[in-house]
XYZ file of C-alpha atoms in Angstrom:
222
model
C -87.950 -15.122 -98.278
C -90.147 -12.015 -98.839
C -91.821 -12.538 -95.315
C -91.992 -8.132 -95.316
C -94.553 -8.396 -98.154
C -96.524 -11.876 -95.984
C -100.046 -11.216 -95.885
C -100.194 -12.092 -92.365
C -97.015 -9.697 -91.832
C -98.843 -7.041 -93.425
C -101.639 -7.850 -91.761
C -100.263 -7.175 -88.425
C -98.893 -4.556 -89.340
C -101.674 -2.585 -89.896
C -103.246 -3.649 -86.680
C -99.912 -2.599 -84.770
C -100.062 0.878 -86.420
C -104.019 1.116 -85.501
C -103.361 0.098 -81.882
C -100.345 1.851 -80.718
C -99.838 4.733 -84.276
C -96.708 5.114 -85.740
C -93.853 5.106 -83.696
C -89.959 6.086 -84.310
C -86.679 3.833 -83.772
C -85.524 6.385 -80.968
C -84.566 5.880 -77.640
C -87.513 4.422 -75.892
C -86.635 6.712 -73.114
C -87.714 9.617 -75.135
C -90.638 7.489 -77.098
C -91.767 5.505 -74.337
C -92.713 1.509 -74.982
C -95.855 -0.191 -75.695
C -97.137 -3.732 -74.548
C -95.047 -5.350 -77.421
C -91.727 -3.874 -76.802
C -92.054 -4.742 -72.817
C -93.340 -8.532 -73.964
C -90.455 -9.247 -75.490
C -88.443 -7.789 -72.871
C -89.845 -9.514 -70.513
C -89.273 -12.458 -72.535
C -85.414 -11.937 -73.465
C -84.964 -11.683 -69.414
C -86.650 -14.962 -68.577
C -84.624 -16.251 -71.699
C -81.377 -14.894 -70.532
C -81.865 -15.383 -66.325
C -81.424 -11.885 -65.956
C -83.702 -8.883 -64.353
C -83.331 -6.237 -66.259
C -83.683 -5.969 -70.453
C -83.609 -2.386 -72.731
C -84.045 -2.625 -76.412
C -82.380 -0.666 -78.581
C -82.755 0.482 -81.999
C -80.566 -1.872 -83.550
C -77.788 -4.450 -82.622
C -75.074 -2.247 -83.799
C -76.481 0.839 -81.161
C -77.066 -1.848 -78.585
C -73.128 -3.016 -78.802
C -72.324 0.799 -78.758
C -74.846 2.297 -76.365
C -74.254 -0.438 -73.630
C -70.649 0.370 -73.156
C -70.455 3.522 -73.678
C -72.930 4.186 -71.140
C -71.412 1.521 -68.801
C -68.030 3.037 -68.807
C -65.964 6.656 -68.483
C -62.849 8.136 -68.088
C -60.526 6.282 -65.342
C -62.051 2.911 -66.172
C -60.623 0.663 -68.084
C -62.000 -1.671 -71.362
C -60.318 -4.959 -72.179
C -61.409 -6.264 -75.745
C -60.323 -9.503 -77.992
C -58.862 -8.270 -80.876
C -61.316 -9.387 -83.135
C -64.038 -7.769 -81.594
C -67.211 -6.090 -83.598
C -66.796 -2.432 -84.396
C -69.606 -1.530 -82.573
C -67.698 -2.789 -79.510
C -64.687 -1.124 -80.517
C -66.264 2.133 -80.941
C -68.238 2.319 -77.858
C -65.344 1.299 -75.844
C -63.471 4.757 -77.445
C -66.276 6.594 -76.875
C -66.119 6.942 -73.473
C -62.203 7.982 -72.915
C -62.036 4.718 -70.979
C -58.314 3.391 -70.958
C -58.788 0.785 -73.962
C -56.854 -2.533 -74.355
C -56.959 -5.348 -76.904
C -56.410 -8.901 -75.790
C -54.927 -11.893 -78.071
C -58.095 -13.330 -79.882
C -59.915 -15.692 -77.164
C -56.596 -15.819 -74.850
C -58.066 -16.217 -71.243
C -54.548 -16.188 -69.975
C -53.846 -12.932 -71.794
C -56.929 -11.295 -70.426
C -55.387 -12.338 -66.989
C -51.797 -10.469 -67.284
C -54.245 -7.437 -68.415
C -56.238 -7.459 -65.053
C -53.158 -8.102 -63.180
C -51.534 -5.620 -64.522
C -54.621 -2.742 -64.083
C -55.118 -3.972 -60.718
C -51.428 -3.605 -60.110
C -51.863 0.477 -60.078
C -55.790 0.836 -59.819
C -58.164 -1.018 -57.731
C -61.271 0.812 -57.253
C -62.593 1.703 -60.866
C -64.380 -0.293 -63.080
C -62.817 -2.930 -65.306
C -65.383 -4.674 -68.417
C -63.885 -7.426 -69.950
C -65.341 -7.499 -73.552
C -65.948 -10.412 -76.025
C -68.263 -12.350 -78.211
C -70.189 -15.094 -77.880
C -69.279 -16.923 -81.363
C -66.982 -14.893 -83.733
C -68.839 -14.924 -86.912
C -66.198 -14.671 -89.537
C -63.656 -17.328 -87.411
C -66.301 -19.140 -86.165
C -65.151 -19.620 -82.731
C -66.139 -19.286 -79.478
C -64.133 -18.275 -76.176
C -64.015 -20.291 -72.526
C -66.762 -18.279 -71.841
C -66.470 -19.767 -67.876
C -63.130 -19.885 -67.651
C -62.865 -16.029 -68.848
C -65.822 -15.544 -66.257
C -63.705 -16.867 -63.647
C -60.978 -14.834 -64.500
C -62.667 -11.277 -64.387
C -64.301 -12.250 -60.762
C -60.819 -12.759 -59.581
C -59.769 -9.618 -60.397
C -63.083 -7.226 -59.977
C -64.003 -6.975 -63.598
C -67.133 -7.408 -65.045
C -67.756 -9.333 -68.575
C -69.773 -8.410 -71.244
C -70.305 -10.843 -74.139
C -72.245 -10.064 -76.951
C -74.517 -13.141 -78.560
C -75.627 -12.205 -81.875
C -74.520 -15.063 -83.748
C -75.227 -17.614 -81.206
C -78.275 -16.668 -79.054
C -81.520 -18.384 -80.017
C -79.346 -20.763 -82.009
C -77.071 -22.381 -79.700
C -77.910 -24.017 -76.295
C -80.925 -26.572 -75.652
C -82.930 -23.676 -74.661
C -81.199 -20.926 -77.384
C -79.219 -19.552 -74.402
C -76.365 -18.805 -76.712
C -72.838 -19.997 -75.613
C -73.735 -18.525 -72.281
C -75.970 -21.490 -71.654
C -73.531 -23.779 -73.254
C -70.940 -23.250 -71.097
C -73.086 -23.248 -67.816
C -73.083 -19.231 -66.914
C -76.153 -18.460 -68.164
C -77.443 -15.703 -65.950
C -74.274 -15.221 -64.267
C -72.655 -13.280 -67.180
C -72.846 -9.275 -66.172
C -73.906 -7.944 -69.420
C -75.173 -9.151 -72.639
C -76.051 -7.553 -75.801
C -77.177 -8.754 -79.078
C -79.068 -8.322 -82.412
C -82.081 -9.431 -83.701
C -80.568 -9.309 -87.235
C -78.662 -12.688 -86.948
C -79.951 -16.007 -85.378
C -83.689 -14.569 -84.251
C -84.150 -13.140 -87.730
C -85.696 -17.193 -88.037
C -88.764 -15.575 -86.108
C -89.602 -18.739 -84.903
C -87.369 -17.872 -81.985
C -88.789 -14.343 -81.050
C -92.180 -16.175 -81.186
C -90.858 -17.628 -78.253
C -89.474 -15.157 -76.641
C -92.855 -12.984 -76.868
C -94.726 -15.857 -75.629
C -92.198 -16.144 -73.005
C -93.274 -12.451 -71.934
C -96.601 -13.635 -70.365
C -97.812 -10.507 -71.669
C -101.465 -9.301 -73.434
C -99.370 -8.351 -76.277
C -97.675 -11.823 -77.015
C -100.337 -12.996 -79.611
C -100.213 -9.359 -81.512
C -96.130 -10.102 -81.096
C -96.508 -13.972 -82.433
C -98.420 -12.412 -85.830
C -96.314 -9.792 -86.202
C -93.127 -12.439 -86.120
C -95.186 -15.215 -88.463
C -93.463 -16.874 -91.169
C-alpha cells in the first residue's frame, strides 16, 4: 500500500522527530517514553481491561521479554505445541522446567498441572498459548483453559497477534470472544498483524485520552 512514503505519514513524521528528536527501539526503561508511546498504552489497557501496559520493541521481543522476565529456575512453563518461537524461546530462556501440551488440549494441560502440583505447590506455573494459531487457524477454549489454570494455581498467558483488533465486537481478540476479557493474566501481541490496518491503533490512541492522540491518529493515517 506504500502508506511509509503517504504524505500525511511523512508529514507526521517530521513533526514527531521535531517534537520529541530521534529516538531508538530500546528498552523504554533505558530511553524513557514520550506522550505517544504512553497514549497508546493507555489505550491498549482500556482496550484490553487491564492496568498495566509496556511496549516493546517488536512483537517477537514482547513474546520473548514477557516470559522470560515472568519466569526462572524452579518454575515451570506449559506451552501448546504449536506455539510461536518467540514463546518457545523465552520460555528456555529462563531455565524454567518447560513442557509442551497437545495442540489446544485443555484436558492435556490439566494432567500437566496435576501432575506439577503433585510434587510442587508453591512456585509459579504460566500456562502458555495463542489466541488464534495463524498457520491452523484455530483458536483454543480460551475459558475453559482459564478455568483450568485457576484450579490448579497457574497463571495464563495468551498471546493475540492474529486476532486482537480483528476479532471481538470491540477488537478484544478471542479474549473478548470467549467472555475473559480482562480476566486473562497476561497478554502479549504485535502490532505487525491485525493493527497493521491502522484504523485500529487510531482507536486505540484515541482511546488513550491523551494530548498526544491527534499527533498518534496522523501518524497512523491511511
Amino acid at each position: 500500500m506504500s502508506l511509509t512514503a503517504h504524505p500525511a505519514v511523512l508529514d507526521a513524521a517530521h513533526r514527531a522527530l521535531r517534537d520529541y528528536g530521534p529516538l531508538t527501539a530500546g528498552s523504554p526503561a533505558l530511553g524513557g517514553a514520550t506522550p505517544i508511546s504512553k497514549a497508546l498504552e493507555a489505550g491498549l489497557g482500556e482496550a484490553l481491561r487491564t492496568e498495566h501496559v509496556a511496549l516493546f520493541p517488536t512483537g517477537w521481543a514482547a513474546g520473548f521479554g514477557t516470559i522470560r522476565a515472568l519466569m526462572h529456575r524452579r518454575d515451570h512453563i506449559l506451552l501448546d505445541k504449536l506455539s510461536h518461537d518467540s514463546l518457545r524461546q523465552g520460555a528456555a530462556a529462563g531455565g524454567a522446567t518447560v513442557e509442551f501440551f497437545r495442540h489446544l488440549d485443555n484436558d492435556a494441560v490439566r494432567r500437566h498441572l496435576a501432575g506439577i502440583r503433585a510434587s510442587d505447590t508453591t512456585n509459579a506455573v504460566l500456562v502458555v498459548t495463542e489466541g488464534v494459531f495463524s498457520m491452523d487457524s484455530d483458536t483454543p477454549h480460551l475459558a475453559d483453559l482459564l478455568g483450568v489454570c485457576r484450579e490448579y494455581g497457574a497463571h495464563l498467558m495468551v498471546d493475540v497477534a492474529h486476532d486482537f483488533g480483528a476479532m471481538g465486537e470491540h477488537g478484544g481478540g478471542q479474549p473478548e470472544v470467549h467472555g475473559i476479557l480482562g480476566e486473562v493474566d497476561f497478554v502479549v501481541g504485535a502490532f505487525s498483524k491485525t493493527p497493521g490496518d491502522q484504523r485500529e491503533l487510531r482507536r486505540l490512541a484515541e482511546a488513550g485520552n491523551s494530548d498526544a492522540t491527534e499527533q498518534l491518529a496522523e501518524l497512523t493515517a491511511e
